[in-house]
mmCIF file of C-alpha atoms and ligand atoms in Angstrom:
data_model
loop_
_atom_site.group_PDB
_atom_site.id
_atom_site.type_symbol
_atom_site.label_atom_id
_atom_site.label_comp_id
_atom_site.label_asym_id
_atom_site.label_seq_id
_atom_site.Cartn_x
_atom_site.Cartn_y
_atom_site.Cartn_z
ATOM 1 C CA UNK A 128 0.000 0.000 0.000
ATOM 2 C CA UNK A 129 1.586 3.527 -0.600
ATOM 3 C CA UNK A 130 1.380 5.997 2.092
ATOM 4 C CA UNK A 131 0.105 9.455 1.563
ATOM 5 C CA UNK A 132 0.939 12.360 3.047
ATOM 6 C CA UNK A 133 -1.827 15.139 3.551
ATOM 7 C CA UNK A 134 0.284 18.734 4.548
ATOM 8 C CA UNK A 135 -2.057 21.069 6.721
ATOM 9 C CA UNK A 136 -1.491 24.426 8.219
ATOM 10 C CA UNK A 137 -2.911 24.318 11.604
ATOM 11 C CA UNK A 138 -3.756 28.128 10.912
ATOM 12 C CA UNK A 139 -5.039 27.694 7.400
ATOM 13 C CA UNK A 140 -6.482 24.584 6.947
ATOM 14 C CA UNK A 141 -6.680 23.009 3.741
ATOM 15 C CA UNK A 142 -10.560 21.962 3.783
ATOM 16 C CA UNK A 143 -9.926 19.701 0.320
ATOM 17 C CA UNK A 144 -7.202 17.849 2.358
ATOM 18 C CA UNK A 145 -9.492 17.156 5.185
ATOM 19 C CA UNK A 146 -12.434 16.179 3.038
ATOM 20 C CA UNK A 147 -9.671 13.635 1.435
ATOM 21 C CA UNK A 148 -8.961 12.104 4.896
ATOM 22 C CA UNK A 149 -12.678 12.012 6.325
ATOM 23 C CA UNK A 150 -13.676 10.213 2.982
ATOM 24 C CA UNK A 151 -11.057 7.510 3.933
ATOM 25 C CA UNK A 152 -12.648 6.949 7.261
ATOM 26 C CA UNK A 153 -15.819 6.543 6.152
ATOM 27 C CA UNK A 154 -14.905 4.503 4.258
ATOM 28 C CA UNK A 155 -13.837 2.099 6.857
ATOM 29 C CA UNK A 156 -10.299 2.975 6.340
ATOM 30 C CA UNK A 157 -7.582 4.611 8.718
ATOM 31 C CA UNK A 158 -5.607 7.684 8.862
ATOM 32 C CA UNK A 159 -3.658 9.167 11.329
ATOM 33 C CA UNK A 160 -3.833 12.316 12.344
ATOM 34 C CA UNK A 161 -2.141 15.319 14.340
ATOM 35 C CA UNK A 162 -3.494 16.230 18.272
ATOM 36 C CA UNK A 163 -2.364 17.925 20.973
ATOM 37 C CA UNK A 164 -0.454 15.229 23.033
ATOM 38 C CA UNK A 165 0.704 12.521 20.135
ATOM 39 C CA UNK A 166 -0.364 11.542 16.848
ATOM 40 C CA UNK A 167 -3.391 8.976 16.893
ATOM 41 C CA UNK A 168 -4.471 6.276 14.141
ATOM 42 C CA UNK A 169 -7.881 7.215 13.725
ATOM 43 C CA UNK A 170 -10.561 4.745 11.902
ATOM 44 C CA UNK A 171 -14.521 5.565 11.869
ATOM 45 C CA UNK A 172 -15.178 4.925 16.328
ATOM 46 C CA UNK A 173 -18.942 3.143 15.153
ATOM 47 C CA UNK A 174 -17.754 0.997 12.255
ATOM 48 C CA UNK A 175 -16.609 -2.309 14.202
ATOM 49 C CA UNK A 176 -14.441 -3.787 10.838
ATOM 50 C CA UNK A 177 -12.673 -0.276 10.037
ATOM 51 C CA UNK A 178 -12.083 -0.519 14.195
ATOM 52 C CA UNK A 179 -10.223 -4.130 14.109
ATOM 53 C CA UNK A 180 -8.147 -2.585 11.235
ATOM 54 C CA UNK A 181 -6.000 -0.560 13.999
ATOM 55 C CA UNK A 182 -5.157 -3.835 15.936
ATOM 56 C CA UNK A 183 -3.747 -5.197 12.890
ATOM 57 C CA UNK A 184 -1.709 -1.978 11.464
ATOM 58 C CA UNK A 185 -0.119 -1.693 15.244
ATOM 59 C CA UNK A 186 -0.110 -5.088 16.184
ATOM 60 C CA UNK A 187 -1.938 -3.851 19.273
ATOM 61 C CA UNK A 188 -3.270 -7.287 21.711
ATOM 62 C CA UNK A 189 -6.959 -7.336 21.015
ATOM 63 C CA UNK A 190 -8.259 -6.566 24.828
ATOM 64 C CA UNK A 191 -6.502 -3.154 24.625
ATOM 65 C CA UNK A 192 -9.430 -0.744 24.205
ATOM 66 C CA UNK A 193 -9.504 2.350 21.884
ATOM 67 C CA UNK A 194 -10.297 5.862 22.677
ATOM 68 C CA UNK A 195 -13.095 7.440 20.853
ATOM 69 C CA UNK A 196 -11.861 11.345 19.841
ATOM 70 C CA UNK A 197 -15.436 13.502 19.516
ATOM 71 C CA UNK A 198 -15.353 17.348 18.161
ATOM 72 C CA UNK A 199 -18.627 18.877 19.908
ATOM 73 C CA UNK A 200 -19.379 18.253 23.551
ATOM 74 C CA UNK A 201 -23.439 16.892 22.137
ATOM 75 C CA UNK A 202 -21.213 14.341 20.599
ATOM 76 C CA UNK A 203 -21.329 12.465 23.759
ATOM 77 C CA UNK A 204 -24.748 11.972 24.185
ATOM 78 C CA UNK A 205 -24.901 9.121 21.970
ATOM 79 C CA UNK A 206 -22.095 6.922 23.380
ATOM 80 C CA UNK A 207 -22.158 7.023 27.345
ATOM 81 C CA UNK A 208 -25.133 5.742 29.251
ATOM 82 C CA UNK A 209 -24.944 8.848 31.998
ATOM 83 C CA UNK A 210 -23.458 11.415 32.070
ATOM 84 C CA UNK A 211 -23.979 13.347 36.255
ATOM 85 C CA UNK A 212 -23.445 16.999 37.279
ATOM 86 C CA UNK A 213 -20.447 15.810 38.910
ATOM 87 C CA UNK A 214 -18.526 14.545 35.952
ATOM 88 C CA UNK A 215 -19.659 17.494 34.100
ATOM 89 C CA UNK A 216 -17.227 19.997 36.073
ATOM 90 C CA UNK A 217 -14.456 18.333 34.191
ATOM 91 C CA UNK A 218 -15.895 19.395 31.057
ATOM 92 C CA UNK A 219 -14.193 22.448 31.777
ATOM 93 C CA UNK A 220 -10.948 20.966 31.044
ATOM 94 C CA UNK A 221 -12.245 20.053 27.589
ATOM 95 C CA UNK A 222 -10.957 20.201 24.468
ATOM 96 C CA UNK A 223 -7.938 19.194 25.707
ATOM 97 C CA UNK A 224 -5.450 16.521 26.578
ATOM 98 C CA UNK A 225 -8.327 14.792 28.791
ATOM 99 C CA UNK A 226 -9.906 11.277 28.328
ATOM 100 C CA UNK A 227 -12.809 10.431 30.484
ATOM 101 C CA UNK A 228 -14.563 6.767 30.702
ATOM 102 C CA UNK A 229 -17.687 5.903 31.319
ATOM 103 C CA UNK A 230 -19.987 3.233 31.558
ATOM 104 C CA UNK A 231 -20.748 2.551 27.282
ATOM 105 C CA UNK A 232 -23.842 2.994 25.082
ATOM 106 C CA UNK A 233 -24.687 0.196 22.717
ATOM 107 C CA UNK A 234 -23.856 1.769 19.851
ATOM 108 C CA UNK A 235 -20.255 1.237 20.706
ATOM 109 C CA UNK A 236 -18.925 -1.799 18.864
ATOM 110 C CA UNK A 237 -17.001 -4.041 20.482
ATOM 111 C CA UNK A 238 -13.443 -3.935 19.335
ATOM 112 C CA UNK A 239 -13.890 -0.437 20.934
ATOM 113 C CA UNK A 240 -14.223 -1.509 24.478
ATOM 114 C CA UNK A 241 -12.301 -4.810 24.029
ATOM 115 C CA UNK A 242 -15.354 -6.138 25.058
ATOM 116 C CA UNK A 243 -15.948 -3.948 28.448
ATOM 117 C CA UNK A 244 -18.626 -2.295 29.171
ATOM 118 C CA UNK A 245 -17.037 1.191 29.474
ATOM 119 C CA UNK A 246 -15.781 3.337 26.942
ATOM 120 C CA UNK A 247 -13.372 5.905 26.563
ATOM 121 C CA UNK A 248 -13.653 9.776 25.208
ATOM 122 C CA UNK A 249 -11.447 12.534 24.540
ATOM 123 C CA UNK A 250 -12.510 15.813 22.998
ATOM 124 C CA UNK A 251 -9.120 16.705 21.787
ATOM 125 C CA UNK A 252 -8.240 21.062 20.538
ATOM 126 C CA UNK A 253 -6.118 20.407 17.756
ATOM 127 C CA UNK A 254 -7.916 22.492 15.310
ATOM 128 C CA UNK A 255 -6.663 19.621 12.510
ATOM 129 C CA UNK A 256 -8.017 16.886 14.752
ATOM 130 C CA UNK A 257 -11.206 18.711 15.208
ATOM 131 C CA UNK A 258 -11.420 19.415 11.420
ATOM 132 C CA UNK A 259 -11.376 15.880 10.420
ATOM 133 C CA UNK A 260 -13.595 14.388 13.361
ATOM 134 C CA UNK A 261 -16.446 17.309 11.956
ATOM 135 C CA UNK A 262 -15.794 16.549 8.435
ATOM 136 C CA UNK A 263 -16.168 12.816 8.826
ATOM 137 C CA UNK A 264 -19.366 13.484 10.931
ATOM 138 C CA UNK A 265 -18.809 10.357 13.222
ATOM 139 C CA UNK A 266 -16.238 9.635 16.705
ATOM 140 C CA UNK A 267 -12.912 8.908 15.581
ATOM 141 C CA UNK A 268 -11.302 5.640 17.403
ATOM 142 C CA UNK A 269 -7.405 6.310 17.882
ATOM 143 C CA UNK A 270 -4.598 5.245 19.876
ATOM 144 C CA UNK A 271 -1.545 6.297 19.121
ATOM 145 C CA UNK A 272 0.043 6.004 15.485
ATOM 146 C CA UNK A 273 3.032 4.047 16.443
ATOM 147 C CA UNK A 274 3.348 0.386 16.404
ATOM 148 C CA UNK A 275 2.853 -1.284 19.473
ATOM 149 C CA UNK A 276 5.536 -0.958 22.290
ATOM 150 C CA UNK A 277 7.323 1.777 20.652
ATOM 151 C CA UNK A 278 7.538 5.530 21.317
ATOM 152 C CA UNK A 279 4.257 7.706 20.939
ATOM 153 C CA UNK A 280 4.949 9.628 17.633
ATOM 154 C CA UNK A 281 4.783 13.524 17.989
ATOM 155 C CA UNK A 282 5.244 14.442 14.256
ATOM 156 C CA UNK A 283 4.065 12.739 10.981
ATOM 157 C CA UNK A 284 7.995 11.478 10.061
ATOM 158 C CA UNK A 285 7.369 9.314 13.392
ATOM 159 C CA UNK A 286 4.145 7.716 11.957
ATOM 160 C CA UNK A 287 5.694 7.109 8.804
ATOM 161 C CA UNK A 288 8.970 5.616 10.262
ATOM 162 C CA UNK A 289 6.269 2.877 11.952
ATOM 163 C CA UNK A 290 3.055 3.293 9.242
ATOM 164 C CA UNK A 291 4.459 3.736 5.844
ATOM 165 C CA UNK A 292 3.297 0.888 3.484
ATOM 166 C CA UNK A 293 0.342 -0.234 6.529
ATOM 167 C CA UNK A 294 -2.082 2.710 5.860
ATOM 168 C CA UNK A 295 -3.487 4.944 3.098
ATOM 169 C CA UNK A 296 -2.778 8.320 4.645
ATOM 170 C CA UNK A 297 -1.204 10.408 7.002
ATOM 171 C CA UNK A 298 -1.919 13.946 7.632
ATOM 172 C CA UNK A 299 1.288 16.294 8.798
ATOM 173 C CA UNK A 300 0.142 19.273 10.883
ATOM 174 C CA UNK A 301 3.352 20.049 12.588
ATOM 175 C CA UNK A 302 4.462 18.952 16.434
ATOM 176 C CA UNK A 303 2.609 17.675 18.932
ATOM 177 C CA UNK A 304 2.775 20.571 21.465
ATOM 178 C CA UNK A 305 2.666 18.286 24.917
ATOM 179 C CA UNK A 306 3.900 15.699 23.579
ATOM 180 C CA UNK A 307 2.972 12.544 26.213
ATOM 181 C CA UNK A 308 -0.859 11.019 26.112
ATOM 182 C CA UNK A 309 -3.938 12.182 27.678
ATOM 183 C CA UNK A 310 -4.800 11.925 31.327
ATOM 184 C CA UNK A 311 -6.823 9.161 31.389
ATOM 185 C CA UNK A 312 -9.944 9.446 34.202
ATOM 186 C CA UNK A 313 -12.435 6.430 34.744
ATOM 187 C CA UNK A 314 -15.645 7.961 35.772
ATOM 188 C CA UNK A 315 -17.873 4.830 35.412
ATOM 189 C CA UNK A 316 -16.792 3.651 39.615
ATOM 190 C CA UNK A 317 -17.564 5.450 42.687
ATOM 191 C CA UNK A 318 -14.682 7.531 42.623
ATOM 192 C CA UNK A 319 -13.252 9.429 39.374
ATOM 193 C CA UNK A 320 -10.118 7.357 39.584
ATOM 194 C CA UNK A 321 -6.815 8.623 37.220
ATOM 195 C CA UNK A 322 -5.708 5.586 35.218
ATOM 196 C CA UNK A 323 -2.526 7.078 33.466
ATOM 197 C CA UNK A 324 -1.314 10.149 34.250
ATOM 198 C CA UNK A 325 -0.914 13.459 31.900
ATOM 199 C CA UNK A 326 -0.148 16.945 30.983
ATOM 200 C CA UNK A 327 -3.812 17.251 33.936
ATOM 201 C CA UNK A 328 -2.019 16.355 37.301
ATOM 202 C CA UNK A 329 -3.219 14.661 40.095
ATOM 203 C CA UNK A 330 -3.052 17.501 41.709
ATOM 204 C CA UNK A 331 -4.583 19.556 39.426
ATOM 205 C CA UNK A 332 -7.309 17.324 39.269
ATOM 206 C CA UNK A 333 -8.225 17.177 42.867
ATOM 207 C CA UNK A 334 -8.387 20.956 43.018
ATOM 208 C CA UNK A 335 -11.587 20.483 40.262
ATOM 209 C CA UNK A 336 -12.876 16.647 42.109
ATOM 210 C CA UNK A 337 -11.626 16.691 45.694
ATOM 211 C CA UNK A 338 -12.443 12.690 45.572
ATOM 212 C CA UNK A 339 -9.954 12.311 42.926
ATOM 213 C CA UNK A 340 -8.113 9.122 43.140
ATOM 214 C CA UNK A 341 -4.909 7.888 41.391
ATOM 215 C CA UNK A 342 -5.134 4.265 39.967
ATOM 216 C CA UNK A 343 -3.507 1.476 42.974
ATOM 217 C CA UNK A 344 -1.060 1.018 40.361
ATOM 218 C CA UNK A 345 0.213 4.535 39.761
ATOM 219 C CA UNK A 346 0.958 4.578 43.936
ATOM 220 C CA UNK A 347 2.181 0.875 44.458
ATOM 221 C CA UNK A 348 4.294 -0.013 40.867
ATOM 222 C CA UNK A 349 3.755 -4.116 42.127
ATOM 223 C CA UNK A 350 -0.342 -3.563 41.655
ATOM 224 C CA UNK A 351 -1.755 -4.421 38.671
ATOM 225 C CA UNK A 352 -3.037 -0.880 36.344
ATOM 226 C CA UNK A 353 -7.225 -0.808 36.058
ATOM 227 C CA UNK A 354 -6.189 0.206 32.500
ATOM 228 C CA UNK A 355 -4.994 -2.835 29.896
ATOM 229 C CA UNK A 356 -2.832 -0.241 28.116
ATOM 230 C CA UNK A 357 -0.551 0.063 31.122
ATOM 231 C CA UNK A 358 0.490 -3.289 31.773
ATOM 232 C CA UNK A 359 1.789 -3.717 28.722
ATOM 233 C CA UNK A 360 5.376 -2.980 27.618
ATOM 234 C CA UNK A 361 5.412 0.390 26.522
ATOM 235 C CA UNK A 362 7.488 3.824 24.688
ATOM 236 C CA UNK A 363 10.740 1.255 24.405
ATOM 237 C CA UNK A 364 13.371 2.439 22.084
ATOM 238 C CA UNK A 365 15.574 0.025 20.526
ATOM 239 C CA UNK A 366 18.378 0.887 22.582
ATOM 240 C CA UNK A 367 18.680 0.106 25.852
ATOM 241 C CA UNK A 368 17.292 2.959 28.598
ATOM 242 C CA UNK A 369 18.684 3.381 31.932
ATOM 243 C CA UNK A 370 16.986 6.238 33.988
ATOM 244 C CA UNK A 371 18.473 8.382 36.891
ATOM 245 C CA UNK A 372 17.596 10.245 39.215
ATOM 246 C CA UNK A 373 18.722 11.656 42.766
ATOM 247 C CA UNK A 374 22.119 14.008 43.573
ATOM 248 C CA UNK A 375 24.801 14.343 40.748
ATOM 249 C CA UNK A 376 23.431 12.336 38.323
ATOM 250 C CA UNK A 377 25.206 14.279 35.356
ATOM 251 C CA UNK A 378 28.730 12.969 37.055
ATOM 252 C CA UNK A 379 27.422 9.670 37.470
ATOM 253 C CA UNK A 380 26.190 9.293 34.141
ATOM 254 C CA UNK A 381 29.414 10.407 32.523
ATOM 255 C CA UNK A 382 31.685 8.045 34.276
ATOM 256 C CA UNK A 383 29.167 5.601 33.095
ATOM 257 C CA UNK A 384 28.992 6.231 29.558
ATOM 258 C CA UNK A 385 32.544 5.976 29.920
ATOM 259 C CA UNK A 386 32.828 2.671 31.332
ATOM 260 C CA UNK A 387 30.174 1.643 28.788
ATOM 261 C CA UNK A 388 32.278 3.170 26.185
ATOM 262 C CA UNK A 389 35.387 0.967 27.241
ATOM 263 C CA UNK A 390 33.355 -2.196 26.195
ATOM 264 C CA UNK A 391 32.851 -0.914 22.699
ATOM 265 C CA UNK A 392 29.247 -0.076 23.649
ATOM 266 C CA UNK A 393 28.026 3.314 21.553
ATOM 267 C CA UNK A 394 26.281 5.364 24.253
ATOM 268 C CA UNK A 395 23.380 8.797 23.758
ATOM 269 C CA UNK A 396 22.885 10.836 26.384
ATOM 270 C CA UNK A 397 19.048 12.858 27.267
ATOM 271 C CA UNK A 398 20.456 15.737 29.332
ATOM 272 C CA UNK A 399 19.217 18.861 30.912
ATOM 273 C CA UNK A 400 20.468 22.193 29.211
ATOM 274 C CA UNK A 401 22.317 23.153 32.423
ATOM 275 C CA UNK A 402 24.710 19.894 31.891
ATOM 276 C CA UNK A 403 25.077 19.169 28.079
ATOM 277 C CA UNK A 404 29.057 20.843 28.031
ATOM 278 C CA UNK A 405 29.924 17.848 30.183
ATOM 279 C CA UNK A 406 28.432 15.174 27.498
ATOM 280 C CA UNK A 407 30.203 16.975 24.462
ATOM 281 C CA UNK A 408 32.175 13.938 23.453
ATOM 282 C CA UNK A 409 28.773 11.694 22.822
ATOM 283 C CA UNK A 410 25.667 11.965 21.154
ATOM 284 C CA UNK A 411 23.559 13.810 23.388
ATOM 285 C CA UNK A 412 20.059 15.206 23.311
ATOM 286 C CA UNK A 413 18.706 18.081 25.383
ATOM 287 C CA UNK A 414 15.430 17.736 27.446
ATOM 288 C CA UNK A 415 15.362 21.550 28.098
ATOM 289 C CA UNK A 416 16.065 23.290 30.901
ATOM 290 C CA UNK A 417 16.054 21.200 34.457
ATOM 291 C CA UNK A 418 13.093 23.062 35.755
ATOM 292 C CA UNK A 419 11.309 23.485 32.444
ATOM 293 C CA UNK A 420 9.018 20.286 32.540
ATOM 294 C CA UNK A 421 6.645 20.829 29.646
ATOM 295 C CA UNK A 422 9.929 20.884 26.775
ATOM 296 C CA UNK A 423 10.827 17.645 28.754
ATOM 297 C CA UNK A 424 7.228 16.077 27.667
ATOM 298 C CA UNK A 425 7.045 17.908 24.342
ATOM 299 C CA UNK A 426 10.544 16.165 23.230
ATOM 300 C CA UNK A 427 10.505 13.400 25.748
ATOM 301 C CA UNK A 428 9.620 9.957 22.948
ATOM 302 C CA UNK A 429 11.003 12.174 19.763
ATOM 303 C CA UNK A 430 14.594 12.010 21.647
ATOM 304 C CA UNK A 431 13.960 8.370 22.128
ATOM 305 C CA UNK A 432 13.057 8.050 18.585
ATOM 306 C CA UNK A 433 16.251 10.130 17.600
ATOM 307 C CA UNK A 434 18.585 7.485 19.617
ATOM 308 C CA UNK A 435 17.174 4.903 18.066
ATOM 309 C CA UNK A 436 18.758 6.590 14.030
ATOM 310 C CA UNK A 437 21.532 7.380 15.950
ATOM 311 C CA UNK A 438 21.909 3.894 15.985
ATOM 312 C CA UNK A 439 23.268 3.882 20.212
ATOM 313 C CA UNK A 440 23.288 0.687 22.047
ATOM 314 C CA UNK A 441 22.886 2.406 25.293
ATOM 315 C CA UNK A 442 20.763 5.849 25.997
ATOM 316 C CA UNK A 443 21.854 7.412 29.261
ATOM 317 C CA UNK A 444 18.754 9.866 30.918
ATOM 318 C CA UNK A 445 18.184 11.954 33.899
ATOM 319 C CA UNK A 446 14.740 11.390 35.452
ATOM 320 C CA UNK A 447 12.790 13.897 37.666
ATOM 321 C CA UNK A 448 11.174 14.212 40.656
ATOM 322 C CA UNK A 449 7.781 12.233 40.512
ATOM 323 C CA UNK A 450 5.098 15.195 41.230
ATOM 324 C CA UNK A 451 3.010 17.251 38.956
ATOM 325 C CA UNK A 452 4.147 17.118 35.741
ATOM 326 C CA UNK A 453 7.063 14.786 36.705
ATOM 327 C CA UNK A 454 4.745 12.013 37.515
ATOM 328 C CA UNK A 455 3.145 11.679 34.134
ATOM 329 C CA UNK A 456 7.145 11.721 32.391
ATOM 330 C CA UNK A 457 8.436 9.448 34.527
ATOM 331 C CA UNK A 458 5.351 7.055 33.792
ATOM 332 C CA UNK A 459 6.313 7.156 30.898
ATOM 333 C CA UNK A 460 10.395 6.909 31.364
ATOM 334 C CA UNK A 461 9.698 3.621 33.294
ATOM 335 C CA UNK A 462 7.860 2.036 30.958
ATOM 336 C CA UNK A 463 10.294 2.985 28.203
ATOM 337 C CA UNK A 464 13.028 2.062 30.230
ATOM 338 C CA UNK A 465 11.131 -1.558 31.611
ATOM 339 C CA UNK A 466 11.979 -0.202 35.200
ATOM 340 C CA UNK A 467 15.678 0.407 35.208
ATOM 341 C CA UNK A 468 15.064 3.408 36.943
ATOM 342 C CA UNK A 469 17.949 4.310 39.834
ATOM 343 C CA UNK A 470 17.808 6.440 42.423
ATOM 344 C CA UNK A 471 21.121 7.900 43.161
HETATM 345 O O1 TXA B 743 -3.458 11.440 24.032
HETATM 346 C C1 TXA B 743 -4.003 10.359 23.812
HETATM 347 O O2 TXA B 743 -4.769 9.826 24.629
HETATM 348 C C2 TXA B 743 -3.722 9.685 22.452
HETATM 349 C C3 TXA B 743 -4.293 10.571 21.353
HETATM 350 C C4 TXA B 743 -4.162 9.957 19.990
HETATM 351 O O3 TXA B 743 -5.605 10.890 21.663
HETATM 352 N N1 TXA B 743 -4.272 8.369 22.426
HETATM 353 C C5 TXA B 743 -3.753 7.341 23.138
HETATM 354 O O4 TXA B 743 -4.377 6.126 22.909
HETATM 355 O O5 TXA B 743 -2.799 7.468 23.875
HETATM 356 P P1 TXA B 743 -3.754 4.732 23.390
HETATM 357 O O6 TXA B 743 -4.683 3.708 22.865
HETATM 358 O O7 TXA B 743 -2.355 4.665 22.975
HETATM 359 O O8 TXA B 743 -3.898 4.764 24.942
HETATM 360 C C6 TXA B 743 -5.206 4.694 25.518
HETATM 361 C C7 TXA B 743 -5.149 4.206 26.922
HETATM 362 C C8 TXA B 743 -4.697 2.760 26.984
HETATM 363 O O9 TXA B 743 -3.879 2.601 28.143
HETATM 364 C C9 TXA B 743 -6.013 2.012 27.137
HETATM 365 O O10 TXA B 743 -5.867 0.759 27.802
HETATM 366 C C10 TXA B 743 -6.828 2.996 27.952
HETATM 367 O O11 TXA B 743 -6.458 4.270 27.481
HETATM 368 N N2 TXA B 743 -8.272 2.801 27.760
HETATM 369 C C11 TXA B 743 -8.998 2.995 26.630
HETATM 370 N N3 TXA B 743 -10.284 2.652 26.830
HETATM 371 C C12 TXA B 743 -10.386 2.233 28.115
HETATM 372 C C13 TXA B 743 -11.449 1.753 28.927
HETATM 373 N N4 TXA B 743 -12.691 1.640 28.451
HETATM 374 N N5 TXA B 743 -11.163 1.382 30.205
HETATM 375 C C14 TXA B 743 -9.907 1.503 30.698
HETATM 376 N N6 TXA B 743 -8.861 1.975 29.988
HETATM 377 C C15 TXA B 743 -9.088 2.331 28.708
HETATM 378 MG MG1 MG B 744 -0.335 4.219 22.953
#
């Protein structure tokens, strides 16, 4: 299959481009498309076949469930069973990098929900996103565009590296500003409960729903996530990731690289701004400034993505503290690194 790609201006968008897309989704066929946090792999969200045709184009295990991506809040209506006063103040937060379950309606097919009885929803404000979910006049299921286990893709050369030759078209609109997923919130128990973390903090969120809960697994790393998405293994370049974190990491990371270096290893190093003189002598990538947490997400899989045509064996990578912000990156970082996360 040859891969299109569909150019749009995020601040002049190319209606003939976005009528091209939408026609490929109703048709039952997928695209992948620009938001806010990463690039999804979007297929018409009430069309059960064009649905299944993501699980094959990622290789994603079938009891992973998709999120349905709606542009108008009436949108919603149709797909949840009940929607209460109290789940309503996070509306608020919408369009935006938010995903909110609840309990399904029964026009959600199954491959949706994996078979639950819940179903996720996101009202994303990429203006490109929005665009095509309009123009196609129907919920757009997407997860992200990459195949599955690998970095989130934040620009359209990322989807192609994993999509070209697997789907019909991908539409470029530029960077993913944030850069990591949604905050994913299951409002279909007792208590709105965060599943995965996101550019919306925990503590954000409580300020809006003082009941706010995080997820058992998201406190206590040996409990099993609510969410099927989290337990599997996630973000992973094809280097090897080793995460630090604690007192003089840059030091300790040097001398490592070194050592590394010794046994004819080829190292990359993610640093902070503040320490990338000391790194000069290997490939290193810059996560921003230390205390600048939003470039860290916004370039966060990208740099892993980058190692990876560097061609490294070995990526080297300060972590940081795990609040706010820092909680949702280093959910990530673990993952990407399968846990070899040291505190110094
Ligand atoms: O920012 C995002 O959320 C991106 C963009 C494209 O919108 N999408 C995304 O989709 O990250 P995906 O499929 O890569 O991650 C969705 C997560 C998975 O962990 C999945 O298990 C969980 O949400 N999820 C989806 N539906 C669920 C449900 N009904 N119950 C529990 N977890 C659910
Ligand atoms: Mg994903």
């Amino acid at each position: 299959m040859k891969t299109e790609i569909l150019k749009i201006n995020r601040d002049n968008i190319n209606i003939d481009f976005i009528k091209k897309a939408a026609s490929f989704i109703k048709n039952g066929d997928l695209v992948a498309f620009p938001t806010e946090t990463v690039y999804g792999l979007g297929a018409d969200g009430l069309n059960d076949e064009a649905c299944r045709k993501i699980f094959k184009a990622k290789g994603r295990p079938s009891d992973n469930p998709l999120i349905l991506h709606i542009s108008h809040i009436s949108m919603l209506d149709n797909l949840v069973e009940e929607i209460t006063d109290k789940h309503r103040k996070l509306f608020d937060l919408w369009p935006g990098p938010m995903t909110l379950i609840f309990k399904k309606s029964d026009l959600i097919p199954d491959a949706v929900t994996a078979g639950g009885d819940t179903v996720a929803i996101r009202f994303p404000s990429d203006k490109v996103a929005l665009a095509l979910i309009s123009q196609a006049n129907t919920p757009i299921a997407a997860p992200s565009a990459n195949i599955s286990g690998r970095p989130s893709p934040t620009k359209a050369s990322d989807v192609y590296q994993d999509m070209d030759g697997i789907i019909p078209v991908i539409i470029d609109g530029g960077e993913s500003n944030i850069g990591i997923e949604s905050t994913v919130i299951d409002l279909s128990g007792d208590e709105p409960t965060i599943l995965r973390p996101g550019f919306y903090t925990y503590e954000f969120l409580k300020e809006i729903l003082d009941d706010m809960k995080l997820d058992d697994s998201l406190v206590d790393s040996t409990k099993i996530p609510k969410s099927p998405g989290q337990k599997y293994k996630h973000y992973a370049p094809k280097a090897k990731l080793r995460v630090f974190i604690g007192e003089n990491v840059p030091a300790y990371i040097l001398k490592l690289a070194d050592k590394y270096k010794e046994e004819g290893k080829k190292v990359g190093i993610l640093v902070f701004d503040e320490d990338k003189d000391k790194f000069a002598s290997y490939p290193y990538l810059s996560l921003g400034s230390r205390n600048d947490l939003s470039t860290m997400s916004h370039v966060l899989f990208s740099s892993l993505r980058e190692m990876d045509r560097l061609g490294v064996d070995i990526i080297l990578a300060e972590g940081v503290r795990e609040n706010h912000l820092g909680k949702s990156i280093m959910n990530r970082m673990k993952k990407a690194a399968a846990n070899d996360v040291n505190y110094l």
